[in-house]
XYZ file of C-alpha atoms in Angstrom:
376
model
C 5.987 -12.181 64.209
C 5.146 -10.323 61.225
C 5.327 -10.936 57.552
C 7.486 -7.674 57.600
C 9.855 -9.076 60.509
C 10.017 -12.333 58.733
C 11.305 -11.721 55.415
C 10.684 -15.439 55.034
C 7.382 -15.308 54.780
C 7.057 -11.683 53.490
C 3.522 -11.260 51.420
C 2.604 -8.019 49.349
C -0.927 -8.087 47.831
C -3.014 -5.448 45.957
C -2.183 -2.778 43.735
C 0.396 -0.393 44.140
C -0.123 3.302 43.963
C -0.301 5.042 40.873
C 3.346 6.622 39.895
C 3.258 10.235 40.812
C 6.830 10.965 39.776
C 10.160 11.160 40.664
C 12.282 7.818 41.998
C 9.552 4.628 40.568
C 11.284 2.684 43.312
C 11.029 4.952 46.068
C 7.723 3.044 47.071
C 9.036 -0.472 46.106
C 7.772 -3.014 48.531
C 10.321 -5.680 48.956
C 12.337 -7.807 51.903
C 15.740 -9.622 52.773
C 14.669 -13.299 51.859
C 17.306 -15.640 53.019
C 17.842 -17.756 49.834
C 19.480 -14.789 47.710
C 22.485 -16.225 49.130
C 22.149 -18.862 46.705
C 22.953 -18.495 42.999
C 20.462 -17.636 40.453
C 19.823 -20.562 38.444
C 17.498 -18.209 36.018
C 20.763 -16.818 35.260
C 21.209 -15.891 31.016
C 24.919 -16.493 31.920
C 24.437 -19.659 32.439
C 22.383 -20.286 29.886
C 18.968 -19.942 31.001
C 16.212 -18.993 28.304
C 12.436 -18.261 28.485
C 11.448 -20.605 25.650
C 7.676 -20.190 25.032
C 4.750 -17.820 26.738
C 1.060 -18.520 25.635
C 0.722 -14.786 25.138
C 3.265 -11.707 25.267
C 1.287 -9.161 23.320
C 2.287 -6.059 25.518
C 6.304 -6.791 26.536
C 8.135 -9.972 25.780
C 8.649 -12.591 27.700
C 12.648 -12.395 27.544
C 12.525 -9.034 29.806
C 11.629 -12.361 32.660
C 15.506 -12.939 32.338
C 17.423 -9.730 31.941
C 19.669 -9.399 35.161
C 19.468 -6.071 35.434
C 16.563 -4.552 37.583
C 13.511 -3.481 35.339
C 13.398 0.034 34.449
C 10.475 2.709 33.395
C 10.384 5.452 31.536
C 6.648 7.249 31.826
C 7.023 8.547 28.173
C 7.302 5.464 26.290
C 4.491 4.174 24.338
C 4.641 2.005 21.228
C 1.675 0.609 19.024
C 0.594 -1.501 21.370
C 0.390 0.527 24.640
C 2.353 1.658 27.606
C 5.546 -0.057 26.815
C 6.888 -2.101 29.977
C 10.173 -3.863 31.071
C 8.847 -7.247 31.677
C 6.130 -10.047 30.375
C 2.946 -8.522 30.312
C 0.023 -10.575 28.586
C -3.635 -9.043 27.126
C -5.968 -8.451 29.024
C -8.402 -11.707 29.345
C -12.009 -12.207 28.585
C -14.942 -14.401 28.895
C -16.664 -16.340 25.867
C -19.763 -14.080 25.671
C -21.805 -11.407 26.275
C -23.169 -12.791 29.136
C -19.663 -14.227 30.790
C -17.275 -11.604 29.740
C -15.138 -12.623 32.249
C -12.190 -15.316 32.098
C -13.221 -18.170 34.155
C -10.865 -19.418 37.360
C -8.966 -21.511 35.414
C -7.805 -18.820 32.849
C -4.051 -18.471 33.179
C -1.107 -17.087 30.955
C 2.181 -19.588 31.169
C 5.579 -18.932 29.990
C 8.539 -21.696 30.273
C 11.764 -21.184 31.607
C 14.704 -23.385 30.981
C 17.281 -23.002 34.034
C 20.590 -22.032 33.154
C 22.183 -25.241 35.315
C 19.763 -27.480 36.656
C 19.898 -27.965 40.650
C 18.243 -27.538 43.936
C 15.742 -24.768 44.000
C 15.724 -22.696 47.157
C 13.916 -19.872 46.455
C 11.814 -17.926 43.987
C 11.090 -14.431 43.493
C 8.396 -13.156 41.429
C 9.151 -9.165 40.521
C 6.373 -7.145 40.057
C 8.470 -4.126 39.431
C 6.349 -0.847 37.419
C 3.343 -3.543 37.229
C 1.176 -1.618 39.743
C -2.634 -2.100 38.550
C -1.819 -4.261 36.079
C 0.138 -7.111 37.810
C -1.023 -10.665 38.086
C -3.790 -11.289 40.970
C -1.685 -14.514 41.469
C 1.263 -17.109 40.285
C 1.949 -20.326 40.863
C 4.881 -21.787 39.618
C 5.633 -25.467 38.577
C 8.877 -27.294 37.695
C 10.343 -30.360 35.735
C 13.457 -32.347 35.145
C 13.934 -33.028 31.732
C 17.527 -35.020 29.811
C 18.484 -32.807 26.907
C 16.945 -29.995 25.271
C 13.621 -30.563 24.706
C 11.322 -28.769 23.015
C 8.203 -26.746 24.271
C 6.037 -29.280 22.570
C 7.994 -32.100 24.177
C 7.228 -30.184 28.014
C 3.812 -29.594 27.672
C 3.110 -32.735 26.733
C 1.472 -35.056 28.398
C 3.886 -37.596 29.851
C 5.551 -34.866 31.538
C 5.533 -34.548 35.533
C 5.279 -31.327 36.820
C 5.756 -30.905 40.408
C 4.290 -27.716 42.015
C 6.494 -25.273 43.894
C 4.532 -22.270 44.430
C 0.932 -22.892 44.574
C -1.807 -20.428 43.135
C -0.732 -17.463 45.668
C -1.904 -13.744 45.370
C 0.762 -11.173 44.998
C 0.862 -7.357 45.458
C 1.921 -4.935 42.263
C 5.192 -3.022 42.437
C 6.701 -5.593 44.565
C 9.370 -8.651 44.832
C 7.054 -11.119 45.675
C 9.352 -14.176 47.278
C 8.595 -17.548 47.874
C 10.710 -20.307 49.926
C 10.989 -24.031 48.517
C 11.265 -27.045 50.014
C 11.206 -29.301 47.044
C 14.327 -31.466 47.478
C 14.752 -32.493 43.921
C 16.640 -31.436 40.529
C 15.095 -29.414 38.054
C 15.624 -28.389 34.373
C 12.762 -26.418 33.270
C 9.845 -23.861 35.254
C 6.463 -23.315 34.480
C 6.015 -20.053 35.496
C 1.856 -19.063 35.183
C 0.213 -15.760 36.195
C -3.502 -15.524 37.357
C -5.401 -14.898 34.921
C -3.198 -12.329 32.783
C -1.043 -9.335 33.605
C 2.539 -8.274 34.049
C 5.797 -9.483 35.421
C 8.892 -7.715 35.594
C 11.203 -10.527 36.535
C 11.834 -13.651 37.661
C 15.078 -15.165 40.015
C 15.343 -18.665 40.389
C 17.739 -19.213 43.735
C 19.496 -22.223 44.923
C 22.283 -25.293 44.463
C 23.603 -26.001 40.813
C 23.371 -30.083 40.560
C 25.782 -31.360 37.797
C 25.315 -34.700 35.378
C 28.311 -36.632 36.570
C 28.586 -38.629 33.352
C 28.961 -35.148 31.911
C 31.892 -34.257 34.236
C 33.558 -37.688 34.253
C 33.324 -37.002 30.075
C 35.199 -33.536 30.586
C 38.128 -35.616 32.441
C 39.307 -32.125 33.412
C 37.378 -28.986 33.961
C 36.669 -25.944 36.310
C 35.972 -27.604 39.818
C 34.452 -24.070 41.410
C 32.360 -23.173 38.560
C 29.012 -22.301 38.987
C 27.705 -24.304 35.881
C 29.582 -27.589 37.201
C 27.946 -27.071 40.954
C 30.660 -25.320 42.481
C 29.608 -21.878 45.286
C 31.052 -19.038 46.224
C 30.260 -19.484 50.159
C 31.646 -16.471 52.044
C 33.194 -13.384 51.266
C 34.929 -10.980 53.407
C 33.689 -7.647 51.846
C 30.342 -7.794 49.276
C 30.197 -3.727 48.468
C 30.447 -3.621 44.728
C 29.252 -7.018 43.560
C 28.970 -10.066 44.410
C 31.278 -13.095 45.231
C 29.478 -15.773 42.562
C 30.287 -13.234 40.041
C 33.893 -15.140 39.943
C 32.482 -18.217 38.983
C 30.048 -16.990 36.361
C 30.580 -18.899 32.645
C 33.094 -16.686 30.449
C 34.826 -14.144 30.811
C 33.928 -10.714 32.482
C 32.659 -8.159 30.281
C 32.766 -4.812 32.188
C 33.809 -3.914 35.749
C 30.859 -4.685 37.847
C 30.855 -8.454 36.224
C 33.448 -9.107 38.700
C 34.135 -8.775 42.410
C 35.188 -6.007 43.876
C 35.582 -4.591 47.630
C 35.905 -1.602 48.956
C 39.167 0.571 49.572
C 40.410 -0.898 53.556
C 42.130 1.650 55.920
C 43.722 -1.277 57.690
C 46.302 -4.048 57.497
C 44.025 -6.435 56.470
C 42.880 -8.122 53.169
C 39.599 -9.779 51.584
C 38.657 -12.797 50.575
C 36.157 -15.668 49.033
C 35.582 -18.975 50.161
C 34.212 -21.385 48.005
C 32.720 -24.875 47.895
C 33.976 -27.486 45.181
C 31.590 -29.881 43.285
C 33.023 -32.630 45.145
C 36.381 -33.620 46.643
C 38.649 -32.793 43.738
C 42.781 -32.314 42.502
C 43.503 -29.492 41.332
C 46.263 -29.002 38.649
C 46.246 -25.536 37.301
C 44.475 -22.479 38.508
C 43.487 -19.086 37.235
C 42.631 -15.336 38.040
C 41.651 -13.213 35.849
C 41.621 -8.975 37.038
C 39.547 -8.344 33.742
C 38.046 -4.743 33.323
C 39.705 -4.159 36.956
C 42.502 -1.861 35.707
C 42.711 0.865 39.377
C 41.187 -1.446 41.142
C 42.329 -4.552 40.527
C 44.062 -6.679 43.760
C 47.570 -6.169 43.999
C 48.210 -9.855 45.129
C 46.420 -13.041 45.538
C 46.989 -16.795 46.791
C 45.235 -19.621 47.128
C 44.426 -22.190 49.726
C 42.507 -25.656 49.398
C 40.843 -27.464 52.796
C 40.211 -31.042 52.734
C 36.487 -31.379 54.741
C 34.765 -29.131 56.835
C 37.016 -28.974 59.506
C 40.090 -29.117 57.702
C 43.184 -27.316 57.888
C 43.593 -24.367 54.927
C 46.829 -25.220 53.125
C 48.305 -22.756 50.598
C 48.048 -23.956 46.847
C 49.191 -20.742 45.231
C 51.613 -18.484 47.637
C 51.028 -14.687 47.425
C 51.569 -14.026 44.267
C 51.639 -9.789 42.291
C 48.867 -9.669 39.826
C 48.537 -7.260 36.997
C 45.474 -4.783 36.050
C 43.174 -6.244 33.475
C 45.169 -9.457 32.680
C 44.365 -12.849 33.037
C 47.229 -15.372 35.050
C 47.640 -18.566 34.721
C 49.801 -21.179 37.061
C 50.056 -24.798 36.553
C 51.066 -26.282 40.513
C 53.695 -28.351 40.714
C 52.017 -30.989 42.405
C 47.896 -31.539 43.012
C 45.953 -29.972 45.830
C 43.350 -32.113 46.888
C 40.573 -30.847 48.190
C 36.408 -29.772 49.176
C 36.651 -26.068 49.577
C 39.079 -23.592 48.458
C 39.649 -19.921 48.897
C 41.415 -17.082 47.454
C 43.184 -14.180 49.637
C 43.845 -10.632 47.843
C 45.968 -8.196 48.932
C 45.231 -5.428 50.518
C 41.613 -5.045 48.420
C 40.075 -4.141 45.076
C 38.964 -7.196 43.000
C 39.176 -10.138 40.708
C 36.918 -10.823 38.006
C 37.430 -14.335 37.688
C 38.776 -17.693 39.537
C 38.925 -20.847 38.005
C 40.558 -23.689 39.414
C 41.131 -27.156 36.634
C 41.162 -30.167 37.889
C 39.095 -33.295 38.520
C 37.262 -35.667 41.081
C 38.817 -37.729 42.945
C 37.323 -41.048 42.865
C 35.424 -40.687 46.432
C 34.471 -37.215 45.241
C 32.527 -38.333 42.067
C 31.076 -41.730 43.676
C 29.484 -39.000 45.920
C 28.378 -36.540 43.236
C 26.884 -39.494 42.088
C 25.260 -40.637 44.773
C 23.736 -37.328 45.370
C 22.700 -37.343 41.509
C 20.407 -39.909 41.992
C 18.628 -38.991 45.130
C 17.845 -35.588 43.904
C 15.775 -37.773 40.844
C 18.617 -36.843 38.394
């Protein structure tokens, strides 16, 4: 099987071609890897931060983060050069005359500070516009970390770094992805690039992993957010955006920050399925159709299971929602539950669900539990 058939294992190495106009991304290499399922704990909604870089003389090392794809413009030059949407570093040199060149070692670094610390799946280095001037190789490292520590306090040395992706090549102009098998909780990423060059961006997929104490401190809080470990885990319909985009931090900000589907020509109706941090009651629920206002679902409800192989039992009967307005309903009784999921009727979108409650007592022994086998 190929690297091509395998998106897997998909490899691109060497330079790009030179842009010669028109779409940049028309000759974009790139592949389906499996863990984009999961949610990107790299996230700046979450809180994620690039918090140092040895060297960002050519384009800053907060482009790493932006969620939007990088863009180029041919035209635009600054002071410094060619200016790029991404990290790109100096070029490298030796000592002397006689070794003008950096040695093996020579790397550029920049640290990363995950939005929600978790389970990392999946990495993808993007080498997007960086076509003979990408890295000739990453490797990427990661940490866990209590608190906010500084970049003095990570690169010191009592801290463990455990390596994800070792020193691999990668190709310019590409998304250069990379599974993980690691199964441990991380904080912070060392992200380093071989010996200097560019990055466009970097997506950091897989499980959010909570601090108990820090829920059991909350008493009662979102159970299906993304920053407390809760997933979006099936949708029925993913054309305009995606499902996690309901269980992002805040509220939405414009339409495409939500979920939307497209128009049906049937009697049917969508829906998202969703994965609790742990076995919890919920109290109160809400959906919010921000920035929706055309679009918006006419109706929703809400169902909880108990287990994998429950039975779905309705927490929230079909209920009329209005455009660009956030509802809230307090349930007149719990609904205990692992998974939940909300129905809308016929289609459009929500921008937000969040359901308050807390764990029940076998739900946070095993939140626990899992806590401290991931190292947390």
């Amino acid at each position: 099987m190929t690297a091509q058939q395998d998106p897997s294992r998909a490899r691109f190495t060497g330079d790009a071609n030179p842009y010669g106009g028109g779409d940049p991304y028309a000759d974009y290499r790139t592949a389906d890897f499996p863990f984009t399922r999961y949610a990107n704990l790299a996230d700046r909604r979450l809180g994620a931060g690039v918090i140092a870089a040895n060297d960002e003389f050519f384009a800053e090392r907060e482009n790493l983060l932006v969620p939007e794809r990088a863009e180029f413009d041919p035209e635009h030059f600054g002071h410094k050069g060619k200016v790029m949407d991404g990290w790109e570093t100096r070029r490298r040199r030796g000592v002397s005359a006689e070794h003008p060149w950096p040695t093996a070692d020579d790397h550029d670094w920049a640290l990363v500070r995950l939005g929600a610390p978790g389970v990392i799946r999946g990495i993808v280095v993007d080498t997007a516009h960086f076509r003979g001037n990408y890295p000739q190789a990453v490797s990427v490292e990661a940490t866990s970390v209590p608190g906010s520590p500084s970049p003095q306090q990570l690169l010191g040395d009592d801290v463990k770094w455990t390596t994800l992706v070792p020193r691999t090549a990668v190709g310019g102009h590409a998304a250069n992805g990379f599974d993980v098998t690691a199964e441990q909780r991380f904080t912070h990423l060392r992200l380093n690039q071989h010996p200097d060059g560019g990055i466009a961006r970097l997506r950091v997929f897989g499980e959010v992993v909570p601090d108990p104490r820090w829920l059991e401190a909350l008493g009662t809080f979102d159970v299906v957010a993304l920053e407390n470990g809760g997933q979006a885990e099936d949708a029925s319909n993913l054309f305009y955006s995606p499902a996690t985009n309901t269980i992002q931090p805040g509220r939405s900000r414009k339409m495409d920050d939500g979920w939307e589907t497209r128009r049906r020509r049937d009697l049917g109706n969508d829906w998202i399925s969703y994965r609790l941090v742990g076995r919890s009651e919920i109290r109160a629920i809400e959906i919010d159709t921000a920035y929706l206002k055309g679009n918006s679902a006419g109706w929703a409800s809400v169902s909880v299971r108990d287990g994998e192989s429950g039975e779905w039992t309705e927490a929230l009967p079909r209920t009329r929602l209005q455009p660009d307005t956030n509802h809230r309903f307090v349930l007149p009784r719990p609904a205990v539950g692992t998974h939940a999921r909300v129905d809308i009727y016929p289609d459009g979108g929500i921008s937000r669900l969040r359901l308050f409650g807390s764990l029940t007592e076998d739900g946070a022994q095993r939140l626990a539990a899992r806590h401290q086998e991931l190292g947390g």
